[in-house]
Coordinates of C-alpha atoms and ligand atoms in Angstrom, one line a residue:
Chain A
M24 CA -30.2 73.5 -51.4
R25 CA -31.1 73.5 -55.0
M26 CA -34.6 74.8 -54.6
I27 CA -33.4 78.0 -53.1
R28 CA -32.0 80.0 -56.0
R29 CA -29.3 82.5 -55.3
W30 CA -31.2 85.7 -55.7
W31 CA -34.8 85.3 -55.0
L32 CA -34.5 84.3 -51.4
P33 CA -32.6 87.3 -50.3
A34 CA -34.9 89.4 -52.3
L35 CA -37.9 87.8 -50.7
I36 CA -36.4 88.4 -47.3
A37 CA -35.5 92.0 -48.1
L38 CA -39.1 92.6 -49.1
L39 CA -41.0 90.6 -46.6
G40 CA -38.9 91.5 -43.5
P41 CA -39.7 95.2 -43.5
A42 CA -43.2 94.5 -44.7
L43 CA -43.7 92.2 -41.6
V44 CA -42.3 94.8 -39.3
L45 CA -44.0 97.9 -40.8
A46 CA -47.3 96.8 -42.2
P47 CA -50.1 98.5 -40.4
A48 CA -52.6 96.3 -38.6
P49 CA -56.0 96.1 -40.2
L50 CA -58.6 98.3 -38.7
P51 CA -60.9 96.7 -36.2
A52 CA -64.3 95.5 -37.4
A53 CA -66.4 95.4 -34.3
P54 CA -68.0 98.6 -33.0
P55 CA -66.7 99.7 -29.6
T56 CA -68.7 98.9 -26.6
D57 CA -68.6 99.3 -22.8
R58 CA -67.2 96.3 -21.0
T59 CA -66.8 95.6 -17.3
F60 CA -64.8 92.8 -15.8
R61 CA -64.7 91.7 -12.3
I62 CA -61.2 90.4 -11.5
E63 CA -60.5 88.6 -8.3
A64 CA -57.0 88.9 -7.0
R65 CA -55.5 86.5 -4.5
S66 CA -52.0 85.4 -3.9
F67 CA -50.7 84.9 -6.6
E68 CA -53.2 84.8 -9.3
Y69 CA -56.0 86.7 -11.0
T70 CA -59.3 85.2 -11.8
P71 CA -60.0 85.3 -14.7
P72 CA -56.3 85.3 -15.7
T73 CA -56.9 86.4 -19.3
L74 CA -59.4 89.0 -20.7
A75 CA -60.2 89.8 -24.2
V76 CA -61.7 93.0 -25.6
N77 CA -62.0 94.7 -28.9
P78 CA -60.0 97.7 -29.9
G79 CA -61.8 100.9 -29.0
D80 CA -63.8 99.3 -26.2
R81 CA -64.3 101.3 -23.0
V82 CA -63.0 98.8 -20.4
T83 CA -63.8 98.9 -16.7
L84 CA -61.8 96.6 -14.5
E85 CA -63.2 95.9 -11.0
L86 CA -60.4 94.6 -8.9
V87 CA -61.4 92.7 -5.8
S88 CA -58.8 91.4 -3.5
T89 CA -59.8 88.3 -1.6
D90 CA -56.9 87.8 0.8
A91 CA -54.3 90.6 1.0
A92 CA -53.9 93.9 -0.7
H93 CA -53.1 93.5 -4.4
G94 CA -52.7 95.7 -7.4
L95 CA -53.0 95.6 -11.1
Y96 CA -50.5 97.4 -13.3
L97 CA -51.3 97.2 -17.0
D98 CA -48.2 97.0 -19.2
G99 CA -48.2 99.1 -22.3
Y100 CA -51.0 101.3 -21.0
D101 CA -49.0 102.2 -17.9
L102 CA -52.2 102.2 -15.7
N103 CA -52.3 101.1 -12.1
V104 CA -54.9 100.3 -9.5
T105 CA -54.7 98.8 -6.1
A106 CA -57.3 97.1 -4.0
V107 CA -57.5 96.1 -0.3
P108 CA -59.8 93.3 0.8
G109 CA -63.4 94.4 1.2
Q110 CA -63.2 97.3 -1.2
T111 CA -63.7 97.1 -5.0
A112 CA -61.2 99.3 -6.9
R113 CA -62.1 100.4 -10.4
L114 CA -60.0 101.3 -13.4
T115 CA -61.7 102.6 -16.6
F116 CA -59.8 103.2 -19.8
T117 CA -60.3 103.0 -23.6
A118 CA -58.5 100.1 -25.1
D119 CA -56.9 102.1 -27.8
K120 CA -53.8 100.0 -28.2
T121 CA -54.0 96.7 -30.0
G122 CA -52.2 93.6 -28.9
S123 CA -51.6 91.4 -25.8
F124 CA -50.7 93.2 -22.6
R125 CA -49.6 91.7 -19.4
F126 CA -50.9 93.0 -16.1
R127 CA -49.0 92.4 -12.9
C128 CA -49.5 92.9 -9.2
S129 CA -48.2 96.2 -8.1
V130 CA -48.5 95.7 -4.3
T131 CA -45.9 93.5 -2.7
C132 CA -48.1 90.6 -1.5
G133 CA -45.8 87.7 -0.8
P134 CA -43.0 85.5 -2.2
L135 CA -44.5 85.0 -5.7
H136 CA -45.7 88.6 -6.0
P137 CA -43.3 89.5 -8.9
F138 CA -44.8 86.6 -10.9
M139 CA -48.5 87.4 -10.2
I140 CA -49.5 88.1 -13.8
G141 CA -52.5 88.1 -16.1
K142 CA -53.2 89.0 -19.7
L143 CA -55.4 91.4 -21.6
S144 CA -55.9 90.9 -25.3
V145 CA -57.1 93.9 -27.3
G146 CA -58.0 92.6 -30.7
P147 CA -55.7 90.3 -32.6
N148 CA -52.2 90.0 -31.4
W149 CA -50.3 91.3 -34.4
L150 CA -47.0 91.4 -32.6
L151 CA -47.1 87.6 -32.1
W152 CA -48.0 87.0 -35.8
R153 CA -45.3 89.4 -36.9
G154 CA -42.9 87.6 -34.6
L155 CA -43.7 84.2 -36.0
G156 CA -43.3 85.5 -39.5
L157 CA -40.0 87.1 -38.6
A158 CA -38.8 84.0 -37.0
A159 CA -39.7 81.9 -40.1
L160 CA -38.1 84.5 -42.3
A161 CA -35.0 84.7 -40.2
S162 CA -34.6 80.9 -40.5
L163 CA -34.7 81.3 -44.3
A164 CA -32.2 84.1 -44.1
G165 CA -29.9 82.0 -42.0
L166 CA -30.2 79.1 -44.4
S167 CA -29.5 81.3 -47.4
V168 CA -26.4 83.1 -46.1
T169 CA -23.5 82.0 -48.3
R170 CA -19.9 81.9 -47.5
T171 CA -20.2 81.4 -43.7
Chain B
M22 CA -11.8 85.4 -40.3
S23 CA -10.7 88.9 -39.3
R24 CA -9.6 89.5 -35.8
Y25 CA -8.3 92.4 -33.8
D26 CA -6.0 91.8 -30.9
L27 CA -6.9 94.2 -28.1
I28 CA -3.5 93.5 -26.5
R29 CA -2.0 95.7 -29.2
I30 CA -3.4 98.7 -27.2
P31 CA -0.5 99.4 -24.7
L32 CA -2.7 100.8 -22.0
L33 CA -5.1 98.0 -22.1
K34 CA -2.3 95.5 -22.1
R35 CA -0.8 97.0 -19.0
A36 CA -4.2 97.1 -17.3
L37 CA -4.9 93.4 -18.0
V38 CA -1.4 92.1 -17.2
S39 CA -1.4 94.0 -14.0
R40 CA -3.4 92.1 -11.3
W41 CA -4.8 95.2 -9.7
P42 CA -7.8 96.1 -11.9
Q43 CA -8.9 92.5 -11.9
F44 CA -8.4 92.2 -8.2
L45 CA -10.4 95.4 -7.5
A46 CA -13.3 94.1 -9.6
Q47 CA -13.1 90.7 -7.8
A48 CA -13.0 92.4 -4.4
A49 CA -16.1 94.5 -5.3
A50 CA -17.9 91.4 -6.4
L51 CA -16.9 89.6 -3.3
G52 CA -18.1 92.4 -1.2
G53 CA -21.5 92.4 -2.9
F54 CA -21.6 88.6 -2.6
V55 CA -21.0 88.7 1.2
V56 CA -23.6 91.5 1.7
A57 CA -26.1 89.5 -0.4
I58 CA -25.6 86.5 1.9
L59 CA -25.9 88.5 5.0
A60 CA -28.9 90.4 3.8
G61 CA -30.5 87.1 2.8
L62 CA -30.0 85.6 6.2
W63 CA -30.7 88.7 8.4
G64 CA -32.6 91.1 6.2
T65 CA -36.3 91.3 5.5
P66 CA -38.0 88.0 4.4
V67 CA -39.8 90.0 1.7
G68 CA -37.9 89.1 -1.4
S69 CA -38.6 92.2 -3.5
H70 CA -37.2 94.4 -0.7
N71 CA -34.2 92.3 0.2
F72 CA -30.8 93.3 -1.1
G73 CA -29.8 89.6 -1.5
I74 CA -32.7 88.8 -3.9
V75 CA -32.9 92.1 -5.7
F76 CA -29.2 92.4 -6.3
V77 CA -28.5 88.8 -7.2
W78 CA -31.6 88.0 -9.3
I79 CA -32.3 91.3 -10.8
A80 CA -29.0 93.3 -11.0
W81 CA -26.5 90.5 -11.3
W82 CA -28.8 88.4 -13.5
A83 CA -29.4 91.4 -15.8
L84 CA -25.7 92.2 -16.1
L85 CA -24.9 88.5 -16.7
M86 CA -27.5 87.6 -19.3
L87 CA -28.1 90.9 -21.0
A88 CA -24.5 92.1 -21.2
A89 CA -21.7 90.0 -19.8
V90 CA -22.4 86.7 -21.5
P91 CA -23.4 88.1 -24.9
L92 CA -20.5 90.5 -25.1
F93 CA -17.7 89.0 -23.0
G94 CA -18.5 85.3 -22.8
R95 CA -16.8 84.1 -19.7
G96 CA -15.9 87.7 -18.7
W97 CA -17.9 87.2 -15.5
C98 CA -15.8 84.2 -14.5
S99 CA -12.7 86.4 -14.5
V100 CA -14.2 88.5 -11.7
C101 CA -16.5 86.0 -10.0
P102 CA -16.3 86.0 -6.2
I103 CA -17.4 82.4 -5.6
P104 CA -14.1 80.6 -6.2
L105 CA -11.8 83.4 -5.0
T106 CA -11.3 82.3 -1.4
G107 CA -10.7 78.7 -2.3
E108 CA -8.2 79.9 -5.0
W109 CA -6.4 82.2 -2.6
L110 CA -6.0 79.4 0.0
Q111 CA -5.0 76.9 -2.7
R112 CA -2.3 79.3 -4.0
G113 CA -1.3 80.7 -0.6
A114 CA -1.4 84.1 -2.4
I115 CA -3.8 86.7 -3.4
L116 CA -2.0 88.4 -6.1
R117 CA 1.3 87.1 -7.7
P118 CA 2.6 83.6 -7.0
R119 CA 4.7 83.3 -3.8
G120 CA 5.5 80.4 -1.6
R121 CA 3.3 77.4 -1.3
G122 CA -0.4 77.1 -1.0
L123 CA -2.5 75.0 1.2
G124 CA -4.2 73.0 -1.5
L125 CA -3.8 69.2 -1.7
G126 CA -3.7 69.5 -5.5
K127 CA -5.5 66.2 -6.2
K128 CA -6.4 65.4 -9.7
W129 CA -10.1 65.6 -10.6
P130 CA -11.4 62.1 -11.2
T131 CA -11.3 61.2 -14.9
R132 CA -14.8 60.0 -15.2
F133 CA -16.2 63.3 -14.0
R134 CA -14.1 65.3 -16.4
N135 CA -17.2 66.5 -18.3
I136 CA -20.1 68.8 -17.5
W137 CA -22.7 66.2 -16.5
I138 CA -22.4 67.3 -12.9
Q139 CA -23.0 70.9 -14.0
N140 CA -26.0 69.8 -16.1
G141 CA -27.4 68.1 -13.0
S142 CA -26.6 71.0 -10.6
F143 CA -28.3 73.5 -12.9
A144 CA -31.4 71.3 -13.3
L145 CA -31.4 70.9 -9.5
V146 CA -31.3 74.6 -8.8
A147 CA -33.9 75.1 -11.6
L148 CA -36.4 72.8 -9.9
F149 CA -36.3 74.9 -6.8
S150 CA -36.1 78.2 -8.7
A151 CA -39.5 79.6 -7.7
V152 CA -38.3 79.4 -4.0
V153 CA -34.7 80.3 -4.6
L154 CA -35.7 83.4 -6.6
T155 CA -38.1 84.7 -4.0
Q156 CA -36.9 83.6 -0.6
P157 CA -34.0 85.7 0.7
N158 CA -32.7 83.1 3.1
V159 CA -32.9 80.3 0.5
T160 CA -30.9 82.5 -1.9
A161 CA -28.4 83.1 0.9
L162 CA -28.1 79.4 1.6
V163 CA -27.6 78.6 -2.0
L164 CA -24.9 81.2 -2.4
A165 CA -23.2 80.1 0.8
A166 CA -23.3 76.5 -0.4
F167 CA -21.6 77.5 -3.7
F168 CA -19.0 79.3 -1.7
L169 CA -18.3 76.4 0.7
A170 CA -18.2 73.9 -2.1
A171 CA -15.8 76.1 -4.0
V172 CA -13.5 76.5 -1.0
A173 CA -13.6 72.7 -0.3
T174 CA -12.9 71.9 -4.0
G175 CA -10.1 74.5 -4.2
L176 CA -8.4 73.0 -1.2
L177 CA -8.8 69.4 -2.3
F178 CA -8.3 69.5 -6.0
E179 CA -5.9 71.2 -8.3
R180 CA -6.8 74.4 -10.1
R181 CA -10.4 75.5 -10.6
A182 CA -12.1 72.2 -10.4
F183 CA -15.3 73.8 -9.0
C184 CA -15.6 76.2 -12.0
R185 CA -15.0 73.6 -14.6
Y186 CA -16.9 70.7 -13.2
L187 CA -19.4 71.8 -10.6
C188 CA -20.7 75.3 -10.9
P189 CA -24.2 75.4 -12.4
V190 CA -23.6 79.0 -13.6
G191 CA -20.2 78.3 -15.1
G192 CA -21.8 75.5 -17.2
F193 CA -24.1 77.7 -19.1
I194 CA -21.8 80.7 -19.3
G195 CA -19.3 78.4 -20.9
L196 CA -21.8 77.1 -23.4
Y197 CA -22.9 80.6 -24.4
S198 CA -19.4 82.1 -24.3
Q199 CA -18.9 80.4 -27.7
L200 CA -21.0 83.2 -29.1
A201 CA -19.1 86.0 -27.7
P202 CA -17.3 88.5 -30.0
I203 CA -14.2 88.1 -27.9
E204 CA -11.7 85.3 -27.3
V205 CA -8.4 84.4 -25.7
R206 CA -6.2 82.7 -28.2
V207 CA -2.5 82.3 -29.0
K208 CA -1.2 84.4 -31.9
D209 CA 1.0 81.7 -33.4
R210 CA 0.6 78.0 -32.6
A211 CA 4.1 77.3 -33.9
V212 CA 5.5 79.5 -31.1
C213 CA 3.7 77.4 -28.5
A214 CA 4.9 74.1 -30.1
A215 CA 8.5 75.3 -29.9
H216 CA 8.2 76.5 -26.3
S217 CA 9.0 73.4 -24.3
Q218 CA 8.3 74.8 -20.8
K219 CA 4.7 75.7 -21.6
T220 CA 4.7 78.1 -18.7
C221 CA 1.1 79.1 -19.5
Y222 CA 0.2 75.6 -18.3
T223 CA 2.7 75.1 -15.6
G224 CA 2.9 78.6 -14.3
D225 CA 6.0 80.7 -13.5
A226 CA 7.0 83.6 -11.3
E227 CA 4.6 86.0 -13.2
G228 CA 1.5 83.9 -12.9
Y229 CA -0.3 80.6 -12.4
G230 CA -0.6 77.7 -14.7
C231 CA -4.0 77.8 -16.4
P232 CA -6.5 77.5 -13.6
W233 CA -9.0 76.2 -16.0
Q234 CA -6.8 73.3 -17.1
V235 CA -6.7 74.5 -20.6
F236 CA -3.6 74.7 -22.8
P237 CA -4.0 78.1 -24.5
G238 CA -2.0 76.9 -27.5
G239 CA -4.8 74.3 -28.2
L240 CA -7.8 76.6 -27.7
T241 CA -10.4 76.5 -30.5
K242 CA -13.5 77.5 -28.5
N243 CA -14.2 79.6 -25.5
T244 CA -16.2 77.1 -23.6
Y245 CA -13.6 76.2 -20.9
C246 CA -11.4 79.3 -21.0
G247 CA -12.2 81.4 -17.9
A248 CA -10.7 84.5 -19.3
C249 CA -8.6 84.8 -16.1
L250 CA -5.7 86.1 -18.2
E251 CA -3.0 84.1 -16.4
C252 CA -1.6 83.0 -19.7
L253 CA -1.2 86.7 -20.7
R254 CA 1.0 87.0 -17.6
T255 CA 2.9 83.8 -17.9
C256 CA 3.7 83.6 -21.6
P257 CA 7.3 84.7 -22.1
E258 CA 6.9 84.8 -25.8
N259 CA 4.2 87.4 -25.7
N260 CA 2.1 85.0 -27.8
V261 CA -1.3 85.4 -26.1
A262 CA -3.9 87.6 -27.7
I263 CA -7.4 88.8 -26.7
N264 CA -9.1 89.0 -30.0
L265 CA -12.2 90.9 -31.0
R266 CA -13.8 88.6 -33.6
L267 CA -17.0 87.8 -35.5
P268 CA -19.1 85.9 -33.0
G269 CA -20.2 82.3 -33.4
G270 CA -17.3 80.6 -35.1
D271 CA -16.6 78.5 -32.1
L272 CA -19.8 76.5 -32.8
W273 CA -18.3 75.3 -36.1
Q274 CA -15.2 73.8 -34.5
P275 CA -15.6 70.1 -34.8
A276 CA -13.1 69.3 -32.1
G277 CA -14.5 68.4 -28.7
R278 CA -18.1 67.8 -29.5
R279 CA -19.7 65.9 -26.7
M280 CA -23.0 64.6 -25.5
D281 CA -22.7 66.5 -22.2
E282 CA -22.4 69.8 -24.0
A283 CA -25.3 68.8 -26.3
F284 CA -27.5 68.2 -23.3
K285 CA -26.4 71.5 -21.8
A286 CA -27.9 73.2 -24.8
F287 CA -31.2 71.3 -24.3
I288 CA -31.3 72.0 -20.5
M289 CA -30.8 75.7 -21.1
L290 CA -33.2 76.1 -24.0
G291 CA -35.8 73.9 -22.2
S292 CA -35.5 75.8 -18.9
A293 CA -35.9 79.2 -20.6
V294 CA -39.2 77.9 -22.0
V295 CA -40.4 76.5 -18.7
Y296 CA -39.4 79.7 -16.8
S297 CA -41.2 81.8 -19.3
A298 CA -44.4 79.7 -18.7
V299 CA -44.1 79.6 -15.0
M300 CA -42.8 83.1 -14.2
L301 CA -44.3 85.1 -17.0
G302 CA -47.4 83.2 -17.8
P303 CA -50.9 83.8 -16.4
W304 CA -51.3 80.4 -14.8
G305 CA -51.5 80.7 -11.0
A306 CA -51.7 77.0 -10.4
L307 CA -48.5 76.4 -12.2
K308 CA -46.7 79.1 -10.1
S309 CA -48.0 77.6 -6.9
A310 CA -47.0 74.2 -7.9
A311 CA -43.4 75.3 -8.7
Y312 CA -43.3 77.1 -5.3
A313 CA -44.8 74.4 -3.1
V314 CA -41.6 72.4 -2.7
G315 CA -42.3 69.0 -1.3
T316 CA -46.0 68.8 -2.1
W317 CA -47.5 66.5 -4.8
A318 CA -48.1 69.4 -7.0
W319 CA -44.5 70.4 -6.9
L320 CA -43.4 66.8 -7.5
G321 CA -45.7 66.8 -10.6
Y322 CA -44.1 70.1 -11.7
A323 CA -40.6 68.8 -11.1
A324 CA -41.4 65.6 -13.0
A325 CA -42.8 67.5 -15.9
F326 CA -39.8 69.9 -15.9
I327 CA -37.3 67.0 -16.0
A328 CA -39.3 65.1 -18.6
F329 CA -39.5 68.2 -20.9
V330 CA -35.9 69.2 -20.6
F331 CA -34.3 65.8 -20.6
G332 CA -36.9 63.9 -22.6
V333 CA -39.4 65.7 -24.8
L334 CA -37.1 68.4 -26.2
P335 CA -34.1 66.1 -26.9
G336 CA -36.5 63.4 -28.1
A337 CA -38.1 65.7 -30.7
F338 CA -34.7 66.9 -31.7
A339 CA -33.5 63.4 -32.1
L340 CA -36.4 62.8 -34.5
A341 CA -35.4 65.9 -36.4
T342 CA -31.9 64.7 -36.8
L343 CA -33.1 61.2 -37.7
A344 CA -34.6 62.5 -41.0
T345 CA -32.3 61.5 -43.8
L346 CA -32.6 64.0 -46.6
S347 CA -29.1 63.4 -47.8
V348 CA -28.4 62.6 -51.4
Q349 CA -25.8 60.1 -50.2
P350 CA -27.1 58.7 -46.9
R351 CA -24.0 56.6 -46.6
A352 CA -21.7 59.6 -46.3
M353 CA -23.5 60.7 -43.2
Q354 CA -22.3 60.6 -39.6
S355 CA -24.2 58.2 -37.3
W356 CA -27.5 59.3 -35.9
R357 CA -25.9 59.8 -32.4
K358 CA -23.1 61.9 -33.9
R359 CA -25.6 64.0 -35.9
F360 CA -27.6 64.6 -32.8
I361 CA -24.6 65.9 -31.0
I362 CA -23.3 68.0 -33.9
F363 CA -26.6 69.7 -34.6
A364 CA -27.3 70.4 -30.9
Y365 CA -24.7 73.2 -31.2
A366 CA -27.2 75.0 -33.5
L367 CA -29.4 75.4 -30.4
V368 CA -26.8 77.5 -28.6
P369 CA -27.7 80.8 -30.2
L370 CA -31.4 80.1 -29.9
G371 CA -30.9 79.2 -26.3
L372 CA -29.1 82.4 -25.5
A373 CA -31.8 84.4 -27.4
A374 CA -34.4 82.6 -25.3
W375 CA -32.7 83.6 -22.1
V376 CA -32.1 87.2 -23.2
A377 CA -35.8 87.5 -24.2
F378 CA -37.0 85.9 -20.9
S379 CA -34.7 88.1 -18.9
L380 CA -35.7 91.3 -20.7
S381 CA -39.2 90.9 -19.4
F382 CA -38.3 89.8 -15.9
V383 CA -35.6 92.4 -15.5
F384 CA -37.3 95.5 -16.8
A385 CA -40.5 94.7 -14.9
N386 CA -38.7 94.5 -11.6
A387 CA -35.6 96.7 -12.0
S388 CA -37.2 99.5 -10.0
Y389 CA -36.9 97.3 -6.9
L390 CA -33.2 98.1 -7.0
W391 CA -33.3 101.6 -5.8
P392 CA -35.1 101.1 -2.5
A393 CA -33.1 97.9 -1.9
L394 CA -29.9 99.9 -2.4
S395 CA -30.9 102.4 0.3
D396 CA -32.3 99.9 2.6
P397 CA -30.5 96.6 2.0
L398 CA -31.9 94.7 5.0
G399 CA -35.4 96.2 4.9
R400 CA -34.8 97.8 8.3
G401 CA -36.1 101.2 7.4
W402 CA -32.7 102.7 6.5
N403 CA -32.3 105.3 3.8
L404 CA -28.7 105.3 2.8
F405 CA -28.9 107.0 -0.6
G406 CA -32.3 108.7 -0.2
T407 CA -33.9 106.2 -2.6
A408 CA -35.7 104.0 -0.1
G409 CA -39.1 105.6 -0.8
L410 CA -39.0 105.1 -4.6
G411 CA -42.0 103.0 -5.7
W412 CA -42.2 100.1 -8.0
T413 CA -42.8 100.7 -11.7
P414 CA -42.0 98.6 -14.7
Y415 CA -39.6 100.0 -17.2
L416 CA -40.2 100.1 -20.9
S417 CA -43.3 98.0 -20.6
S418 CA -44.5 98.8 -24.1
L419 CA -41.1 98.3 -25.7
V420 CA -40.1 95.0 -24.1
P421 CA -42.4 92.7 -26.2
A422 CA -41.0 94.1 -29.5
L423 CA -37.5 93.7 -28.2
Q424 CA -38.3 90.1 -27.3
V425 CA -39.6 89.4 -30.7
A426 CA -36.5 90.8 -32.3
V427 CA -34.2 88.8 -30.1
V428 CA -36.0 85.5 -30.6
A429 CA -36.1 86.0 -34.4
G430 CA -32.4 86.9 -34.4
G431 CA -31.7 83.7 -32.4
V432 CA -33.6 81.7 -35.0
G433 CA -31.7 83.2 -37.8
W434 CA -28.4 82.6 -36.1
A435 CA -29.4 79.0 -35.3
S436 CA -30.3 78.3 -38.9
L437 CA -27.1 79.7 -40.2
T438 CA -25.2 77.5 -37.7
A439 CA -27.3 74.5 -38.6
R440 CA -26.6 74.9 -42.2
R441 CA -22.9 75.1 -41.5
L442 CA -23.1 72.1 -39.2
A443 CA -24.9 70.0 -41.9
R444 CA -21.6 69.9 -43.8
E445 CA -19.9 68.4 -40.7
A446 CA -22.7 65.9 -40.3
G447 CA -22.0 64.8 -43.8
G448 CA -25.5 65.2 -45.1
G449 CA -25.3 68.2 -47.3
R450 CA -27.1 71.5 -46.5
R451 CA -30.5 70.0 -46.9
Q452 CA -29.9 68.0 -43.8
A453 CA -30.2 71.2 -41.8
L454 CA -33.9 71.6 -42.7
P455 CA -35.5 69.5 -40.0
V456 CA -33.2 71.0 -37.4
V457 CA -34.2 74.5 -38.6
A458 CA -37.9 73.5 -38.4
F459 CA -37.3 72.4 -34.8
C460 CA -35.8 75.7 -34.0
V461 CA -38.7 77.6 -35.6
A462 CA -41.2 75.5 -33.7
V463 CA -39.5 76.1 -30.3
A464 CA -39.2 79.8 -31.1
G465 CA -42.8 79.9 -32.0
G466 CA -43.8 78.4 -28.7
L467 CA -41.5 80.7 -26.8
L468 CA -42.9 83.8 -28.6
W469 CA -46.4 82.6 -27.7
L470 CA -45.3 82.4 -24.0
L471 CA -43.5 85.7 -24.0
V472 CA -45.7 88.0 -26.1
G473 CA -48.8 85.8 -26.9
Ligands
SF4_515 S1 -6.2 80.0 -21.3 FE1 -5.4 81.6 -20.1 S2 -7.1 83.0 -19.8 FE2 -7.9 81.1 -20.5 S3 -8.4 80.0 -18.8 FE3 -6.4 79.4 -19.3 S4 -5.1 80.7 -18.1 FE4 -7.1 81.6 -18.1
CU516 CU1 -50.4 90.4 -5.3

């Protein structure tokens, strides 16, 4: 490929790669607030399935099970709460980690229980953007490898 | 390319030529297989506490996708319990050859000497995967069906027809085994050419003729070599090597490119994407549809799955390979041929997709292993004192970063392969660009599903 000169592509990759991995995420703009979400859990989904907060927010999740006992385990934060029908369970924490975090049912509730999953976004999802950048960069790297 | 022949290590050679280590591994796998079927049929119906589900879909799957396939290619096939019984009956022997077996030894029909049936059998299992993965008795029935089909095929047909033409797992292990850093090859092809008996194919007193119907002297890629090591035992010239190698070179071998293998790459890549959406996504309705076999919702899901895997994905890829960026378009292979050639670039991306998907699935659920080990049937036993251990996901903050690294690595490898394949397609390296763009787009979608 003529347009890709021999030296600058590897140099670009060598610079951009680590930068993409290591660059610190920009600091959040919005001031932290208190937020409360009511999440309904029933086999095998959460309503709403996705939540979004800002970094630093004080988040309270009110888990309400409408059919059987369900739980909510938040990946990355390693927090867990369980709720039986008729009782609201609460989980309060500070959203001090940025990114997208899956939450999953922690009480065996039926066949699809391991796949009962929701999502909490805290600020922008830098991991995804970094990942997309890395994938694009990796494709350039793959194209530029000589002597394969 | 540099290679290191592991058979040069005397102890390793003895261990591999001897049938015992392999037999012990096979026996252990067969034991686990039988227990998984029994547990599936008579154990608790709660999947996450049933040995059958937990050991097959978490432990075995993790071993297979995160270790065995990336590192040893078809290594699993060399210890797989499914075809053993059929093979023993066919041979009339468990270890060394002796006497006559029971098999009818029919030839596999020529028109089915490809992996289309495997493509279909994988897609079929995939359509029911939400049920198969979660219902112990269904898992047990599927495993038992594999077992019976393998016994029947072993008795009817010669060699390992089940593994080569039917097994849905064998199909994708073969595809991805091309990436393994290990291979069975002959040391010197001239020696094979001069050896008129070809005992590696016909068999002798030391071992069986290649069960996988491969002539070791002609091997250029791992796809259909089951790493059973019979040729190591039968070759009188000591001409068979097990090489450590740089991974991936098999994809560049122009010989034996076929549409069925190309579609295997689409089916696997496509199902990794669909599974990531259904099993790891936040869409409850999609999960219920995939689970509710027989309903309209499920039919819709099944139709969408088939359309995506057999239509949308290959269609978009066909468009990518249609682009003619070549300086001399006349020198290029036909469109169909280019489609097939470039499809091999999807092999590393597909494996990366499966590894990334499995990382999340396996680490989130691995803690189910310990109670299931102590209480395989869910009857309140506590064999190893681990029955009471609770569920907790492992490495939940690390897994997304690992997934990103794996997918990006897969894209890089796919691009490198595409660039190399462009030469074979006759279009110059520029011809790889649309294919690479396709790979980046699929990887982007996958990343969004996995860590978005
Ligand atoms: S070539 Fe040898 S090791 Fe490979 S499948 Fe055939 S007999 Fe087995
Ligand atoms: Cu639940």
